[in-house]
Short mmCIF file of C-alpha atoms and ligand atoms in Angstrom, two decimals:
data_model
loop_
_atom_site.label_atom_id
_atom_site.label_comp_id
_atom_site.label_asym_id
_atom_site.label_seq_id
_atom_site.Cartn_x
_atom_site.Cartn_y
_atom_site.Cartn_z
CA UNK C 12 -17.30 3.10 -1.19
CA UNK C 13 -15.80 1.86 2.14
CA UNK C 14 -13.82 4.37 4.11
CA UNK C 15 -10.30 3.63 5.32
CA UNK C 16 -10.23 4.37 8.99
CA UNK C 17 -7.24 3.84 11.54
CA UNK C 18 -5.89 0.17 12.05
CA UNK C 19 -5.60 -0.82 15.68
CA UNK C 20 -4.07 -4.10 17.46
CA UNK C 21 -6.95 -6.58 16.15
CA UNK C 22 -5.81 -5.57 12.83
CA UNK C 23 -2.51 -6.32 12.73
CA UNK C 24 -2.55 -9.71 11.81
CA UNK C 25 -4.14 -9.13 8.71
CA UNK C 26 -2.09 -6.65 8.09
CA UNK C 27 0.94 -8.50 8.16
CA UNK C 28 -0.31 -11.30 6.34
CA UNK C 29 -1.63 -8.97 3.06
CA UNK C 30 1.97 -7.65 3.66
CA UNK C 31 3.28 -11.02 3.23
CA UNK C 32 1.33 -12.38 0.68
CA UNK C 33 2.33 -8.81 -1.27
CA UNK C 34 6.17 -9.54 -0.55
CA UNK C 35 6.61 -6.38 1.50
CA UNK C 36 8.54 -5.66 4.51
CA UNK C 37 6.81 -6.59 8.15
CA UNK C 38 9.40 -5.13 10.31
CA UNK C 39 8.00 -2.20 12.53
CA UNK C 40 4.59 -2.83 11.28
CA UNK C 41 3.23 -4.00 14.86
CA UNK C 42 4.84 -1.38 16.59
CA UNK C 43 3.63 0.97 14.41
CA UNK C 44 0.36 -0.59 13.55
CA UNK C 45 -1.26 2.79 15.31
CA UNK C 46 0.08 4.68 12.14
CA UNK C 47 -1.96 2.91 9.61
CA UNK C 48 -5.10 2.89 7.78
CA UNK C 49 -7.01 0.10 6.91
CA UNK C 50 -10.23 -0.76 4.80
CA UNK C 51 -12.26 -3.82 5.75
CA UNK C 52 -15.16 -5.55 4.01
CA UNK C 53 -17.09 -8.38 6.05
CA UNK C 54 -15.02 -10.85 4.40
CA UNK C 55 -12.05 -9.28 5.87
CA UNK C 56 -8.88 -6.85 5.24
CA UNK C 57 -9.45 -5.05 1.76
CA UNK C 58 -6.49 -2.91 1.89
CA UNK C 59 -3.87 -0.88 4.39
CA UNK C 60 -1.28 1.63 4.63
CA UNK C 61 1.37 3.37 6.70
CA UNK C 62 3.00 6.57 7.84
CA UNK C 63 5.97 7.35 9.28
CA UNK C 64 6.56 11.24 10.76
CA UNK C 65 10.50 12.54 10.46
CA UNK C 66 9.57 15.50 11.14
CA UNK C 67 9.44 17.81 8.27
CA UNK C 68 9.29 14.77 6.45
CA UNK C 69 6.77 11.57 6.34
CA UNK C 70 7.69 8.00 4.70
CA UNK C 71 4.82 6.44 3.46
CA UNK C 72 5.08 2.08 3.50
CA UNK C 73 3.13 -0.99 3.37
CA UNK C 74 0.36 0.33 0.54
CA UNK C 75 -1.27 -3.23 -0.46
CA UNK C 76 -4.62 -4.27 -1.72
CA UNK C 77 -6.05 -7.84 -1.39
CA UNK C 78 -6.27 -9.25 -5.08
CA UNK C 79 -9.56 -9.35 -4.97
CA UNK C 80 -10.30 -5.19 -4.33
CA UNK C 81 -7.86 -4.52 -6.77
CA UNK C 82 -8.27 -1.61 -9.37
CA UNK C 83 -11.29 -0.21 -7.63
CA UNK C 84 -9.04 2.77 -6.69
CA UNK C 85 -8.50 1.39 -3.37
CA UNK C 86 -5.13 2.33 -3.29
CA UNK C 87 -5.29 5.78 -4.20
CA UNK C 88 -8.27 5.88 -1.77
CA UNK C 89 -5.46 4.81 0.92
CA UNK C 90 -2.78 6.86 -0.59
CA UNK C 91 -4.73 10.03 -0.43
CA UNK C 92 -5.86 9.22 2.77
CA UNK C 93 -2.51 8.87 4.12
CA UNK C 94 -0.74 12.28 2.53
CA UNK C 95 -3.79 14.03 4.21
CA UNK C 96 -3.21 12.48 7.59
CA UNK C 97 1.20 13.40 7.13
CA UNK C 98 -0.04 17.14 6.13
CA UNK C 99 -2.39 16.98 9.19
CA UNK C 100 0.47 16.09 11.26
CA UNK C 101 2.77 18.98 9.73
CA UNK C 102 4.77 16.83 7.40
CA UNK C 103 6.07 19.34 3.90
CA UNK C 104 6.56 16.00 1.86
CA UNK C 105 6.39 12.44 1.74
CA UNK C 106 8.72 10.17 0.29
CA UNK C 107 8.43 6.26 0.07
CA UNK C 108 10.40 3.44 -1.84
CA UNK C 109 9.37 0.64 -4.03
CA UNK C 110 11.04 -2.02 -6.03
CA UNK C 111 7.70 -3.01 -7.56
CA UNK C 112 5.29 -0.07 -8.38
CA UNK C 113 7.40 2.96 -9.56
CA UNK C 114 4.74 3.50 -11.81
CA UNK C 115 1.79 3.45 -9.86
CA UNK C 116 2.88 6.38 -7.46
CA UNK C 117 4.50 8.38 -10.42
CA UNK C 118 0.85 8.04 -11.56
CA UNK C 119 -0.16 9.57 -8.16
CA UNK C 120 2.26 12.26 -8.41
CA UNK C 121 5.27 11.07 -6.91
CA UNK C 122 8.70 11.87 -8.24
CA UNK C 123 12.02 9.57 -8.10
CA UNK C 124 14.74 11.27 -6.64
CA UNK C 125 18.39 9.80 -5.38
CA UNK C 126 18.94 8.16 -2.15
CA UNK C 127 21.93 10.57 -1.64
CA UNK C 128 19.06 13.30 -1.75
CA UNK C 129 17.40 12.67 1.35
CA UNK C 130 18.60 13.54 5.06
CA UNK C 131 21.12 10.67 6.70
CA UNK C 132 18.67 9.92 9.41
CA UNK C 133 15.98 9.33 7.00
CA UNK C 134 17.97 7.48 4.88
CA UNK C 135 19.38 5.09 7.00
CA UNK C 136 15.36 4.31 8.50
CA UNK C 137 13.90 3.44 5.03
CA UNK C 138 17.07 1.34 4.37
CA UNK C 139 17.09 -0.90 7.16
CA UNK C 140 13.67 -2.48 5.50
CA UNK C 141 14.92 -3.19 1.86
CA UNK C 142 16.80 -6.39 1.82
CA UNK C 143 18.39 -4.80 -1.34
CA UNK C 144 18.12 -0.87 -0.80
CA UNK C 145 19.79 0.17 -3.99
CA UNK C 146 17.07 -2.12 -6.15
CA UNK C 147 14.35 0.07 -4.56
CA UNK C 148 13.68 3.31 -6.39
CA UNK C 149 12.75 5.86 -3.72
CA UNK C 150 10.02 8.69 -4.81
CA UNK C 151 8.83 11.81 -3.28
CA UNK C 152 5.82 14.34 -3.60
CA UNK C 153 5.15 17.59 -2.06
CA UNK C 154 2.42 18.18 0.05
C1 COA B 19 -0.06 -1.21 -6.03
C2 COA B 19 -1.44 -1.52 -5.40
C3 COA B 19 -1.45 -1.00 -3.96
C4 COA B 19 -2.51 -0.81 -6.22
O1 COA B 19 -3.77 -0.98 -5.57
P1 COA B 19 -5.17 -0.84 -6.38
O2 COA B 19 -6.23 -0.58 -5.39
O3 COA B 19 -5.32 -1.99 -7.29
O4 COA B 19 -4.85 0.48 -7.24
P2 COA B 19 -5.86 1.52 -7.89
O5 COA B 19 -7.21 0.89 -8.04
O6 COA B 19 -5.74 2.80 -7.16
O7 COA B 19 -5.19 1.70 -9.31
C5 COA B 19 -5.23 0.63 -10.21
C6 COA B 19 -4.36 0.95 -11.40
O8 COA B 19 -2.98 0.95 -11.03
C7 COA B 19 -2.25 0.07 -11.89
N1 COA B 19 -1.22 -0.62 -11.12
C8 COA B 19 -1.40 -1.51 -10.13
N2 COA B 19 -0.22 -1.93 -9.68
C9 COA B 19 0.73 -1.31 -10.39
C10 COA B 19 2.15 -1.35 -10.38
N3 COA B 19 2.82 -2.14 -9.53
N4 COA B 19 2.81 -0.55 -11.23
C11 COA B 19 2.15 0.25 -12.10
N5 COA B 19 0.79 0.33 -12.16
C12 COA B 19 0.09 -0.46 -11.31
C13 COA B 19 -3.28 -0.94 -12.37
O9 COA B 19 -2.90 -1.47 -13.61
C14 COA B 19 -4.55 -0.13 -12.46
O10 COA B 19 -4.62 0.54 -13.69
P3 COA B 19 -5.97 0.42 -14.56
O11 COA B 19 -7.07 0.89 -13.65
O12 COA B 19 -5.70 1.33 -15.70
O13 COA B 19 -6.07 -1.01 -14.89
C15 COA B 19 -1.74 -3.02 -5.43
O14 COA B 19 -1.62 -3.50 -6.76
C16 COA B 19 -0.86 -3.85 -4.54
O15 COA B 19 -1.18 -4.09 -3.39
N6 COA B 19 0.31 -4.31 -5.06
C17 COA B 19 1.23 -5.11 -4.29
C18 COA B 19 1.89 -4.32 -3.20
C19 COA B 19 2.80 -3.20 -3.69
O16 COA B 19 3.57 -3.38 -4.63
N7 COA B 19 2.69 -2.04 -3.01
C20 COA B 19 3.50 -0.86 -3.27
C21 COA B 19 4.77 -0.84 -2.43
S1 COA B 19 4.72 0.34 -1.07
#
């Protein structure tokens, strides 16, 4: 099985265009491209995924597997990879929103909760992403 390991500058490219071809948000990816994992093949980017610290508190974004490394577990390879790396760094819980796979992290253990539920601060940096915040259900899990 191939190992996610941390994304640097030459990866952020592909990053953003498996973000793109997935129809998820590319803003603060570059600047943040140091806070992602990534899983490569020789044909290229297999997969990524992203971390944000708040603190107590870490948003996990941009999970997306290429179509063709899909339902290998890739994604809960990167997922678990990523909630390892937040509790590494001190982080109590994660939260993340999606308007497309609800069920997928709910299978992963993640709980919806309300917007109105999380701190202001956090709040208004997941927000500023969603071109339609209240279509995207927002989830969290303990760590
Ligand atoms: C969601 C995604 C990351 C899953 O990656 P993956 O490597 O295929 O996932 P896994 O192999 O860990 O799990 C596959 C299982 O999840 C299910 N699944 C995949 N996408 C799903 C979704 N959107 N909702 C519910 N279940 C989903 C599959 O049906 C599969 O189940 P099966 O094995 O019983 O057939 C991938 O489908 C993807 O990149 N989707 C587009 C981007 C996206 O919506 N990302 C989440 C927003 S942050």
């Amino acid at each position: 099985m191939m190992r996610p390991h941390n994304a640097t500058e030459k990866d952020c490219q592909d990053v953003l265009d498996l973000l793109a071809a997935c129809g998820l948000p590319l803003d603060g990816v570059a600047s943040q491209i140091d806070n992602f994992l990534v899983v490569r093949d020789n044909a290229g980017l297999l997969g990524c995924a992203g971390v944000e610290n708040h603190g107590q508190v870490a948003v996990l974004r941009s999970v997306a597997v290429a179509g063709r490394a899909r339902s290998a577990g890739l994604g809960e390879l990167l997922v678990a990879a990523m909630l390892a790396e937040a509790r590494t760094r001190g982080a109590q819980s994660v939260v993340l929103q999606t308007t497309t796979a609800a069920g997928y992290f709910a299978r992963l253990g993640f709980e919806r909760i309300e917007r109105a539920c999380m701190p202001q601060e956090l709040r208004d940096a997941i927000s500023l992403r969603e071109a339609c915040p209240s279509c995207a259900t927002v989830m969290q899990a303990a760590l």
